[in-house]
Amino acid sequence: MHYSILSILTQALRGQQGWTPAWREAEPQRHYDVVIVGGGGHGLATAHYLAKEHGITRVAVLEKGYIGSGNVGRNTTIIRSNYLLPENTPFYEWSLKLWEGLERDLNYNAMVSQRGVLNLFHSDSQRDAFARRGNTMRLAGVDAELLDRDAVRALVPRLDFDNARFPIQGGLLQRRGGTARHDAVAWGFARAADKRGVDIIQNCEVTGIRTTEGRVTGVETTRGFIGAGKVGLACAGNSSRVAAMAGLRLPIESHVLQAFVSEAVKPLVKGVVTFGAGHFYVSQSDKGGLVFGGDIDGYNSYAQRGNLPTIEDVAESAMALMPGLGRLRLLRHWGGLMDMSMDGSPIIDRTPVQGLFLNAGWCYGGFKATPASGWCFAWTIAKDEPHPLNAAFRLDRFATGHVIDEKGAGAQPNLH
């Protein structure tokens, strides 16, 4: 069914009785050209672009839970392309351009809202770093504006500009950044991929990866063996565990990242505001709740729940930036699993196992990268070689020394 004003009016006259499921409940077939492990945003986007861009439609997406139950529904919904390094800037800008046309491409309302992303600076050294980042963005054709204190105050007047520890001096603004509804992104990609013939198989956990003479031949699942010409792993948070089934040891740690939603209030924060000195970021949903988060939890975990010390740390950062937030009540709180790579940048590449491909290591950047990640991963799988946009996101860069350390934190994944 094509979604349009006409279909809405037609269904209204029929008492809303004619809507069809957004995607089929597919049964696994014996063999596919490509099997994607992981039905999150990246896996579904990969399937969509395999079918749309490369004409590969004998594709299955295997999800151990239900669509939208993993990391794609456990983030703070921010989209942006304000990166510094030449390996990252064009990739994330391509992703933002795909976001800008995504709803038309998918025929689905993902609630993409380009309300701006503002990174605050609190010292001369931070200002210089942001000016450098902004200049790099503009040289790459990406929009960026360096704002002074008065310009920031005009945008977000409720901030604590005269905080004794972190006085706000200005900010770097990307007006094309913003937010998108995270679970709608998964549903939209699932619906679009299904429409092109992709089988989306929920409640189907991969328990093994079968190989013969160094080449992948399929996956063992809780619903039986599924043969495949190629297998792509896009299961963030569990990448290391799943890749180990093929004998791979990845340079990744899994950490929990918590997010929070407050009670609804009148318009308070127009766009996305990030507080670099305390690592806190906040936006306001269309329903009025403030959506915010901070650092990852400080230990490795596969649990989708966080701990109280990190909640306290996030709350302290919130109070330092906007003291009025202390009067709000928290309504919801969740934890998503981060694939933290050793340099803070992702991996989209082939693996030493022939026919097995890897999409992992997204750290904090996974949601905003969803369209470009799927687009580049589909290219890499279809053509057996990386696209220039993801050519630097190699698995072997940690052995060769070609790391992409955007934050300059070194091989300490908990600091990226």
PDB file of C-alpha atoms in Angstrom, residues 14 39 54 77 100 109 123 153 160 179 212-213 269-270 320 344 364 370:
ATOM      1  CA  ARG A  14     -13.762   2.798   5.331  1.00  0.00           C
ATOM      2  CA  GLY A  39      17.314  -6.200  11.962  1.00  0.00           C
ATOM      3  CA  HIS A  54      21.995  -3.223  -6.840  1.00  0.00           C
ATOM      4  CA  THR A  77      17.583  10.391  17.736  1.00  0.00           C
ATOM      5  CA  GLU A 100      17.013  14.801   3.792  1.00  0.00           C
ATOM      6  CA  ASN A 109       7.106   9.493   7.844  1.00  0.00           C
ATOM      7  CA  SER A 123      36.910  28.439  26.789  1.00  0.00           C
ATOM      8  CA  ARG A 153      21.500  33.343  23.876  1.00  0.00           C
ATOM      9  CA  ASP A 160      23.132  29.080  32.370  1.00  0.00           C
ATOM     10  CA  THR A 179      16.475  14.686  14.955  1.00  0.00           C
ATOM     11  CA  THR A 212      33.789 -24.334   4.220  1.00  0.00           C
ATOM     12  CA  GLU A 213      37.396 -23.916   3.114  1.00  0.00           C
ATOM     13  CA  VAL A 269      14.920  23.806  23.531  1.00  0.00           C
ATOM     14  CA  LYS A 270      14.443  24.571  19.839  1.00  0.00           C
ATOM     15  CA  ALA A 320      25.232  22.710  35.137  1.00  0.00           C
ATOM     16  CA  GLY A 344      36.021   5.846  17.971  1.00  0.00           C
ATOM     17  CA  TYR A 364      28.127   7.243  19.591  1.00  0.00           C
ATOM     18  CA  THR A 370      22.067   4.778   9.466  1.00  0.00           C
TER      19      THR A 370
END
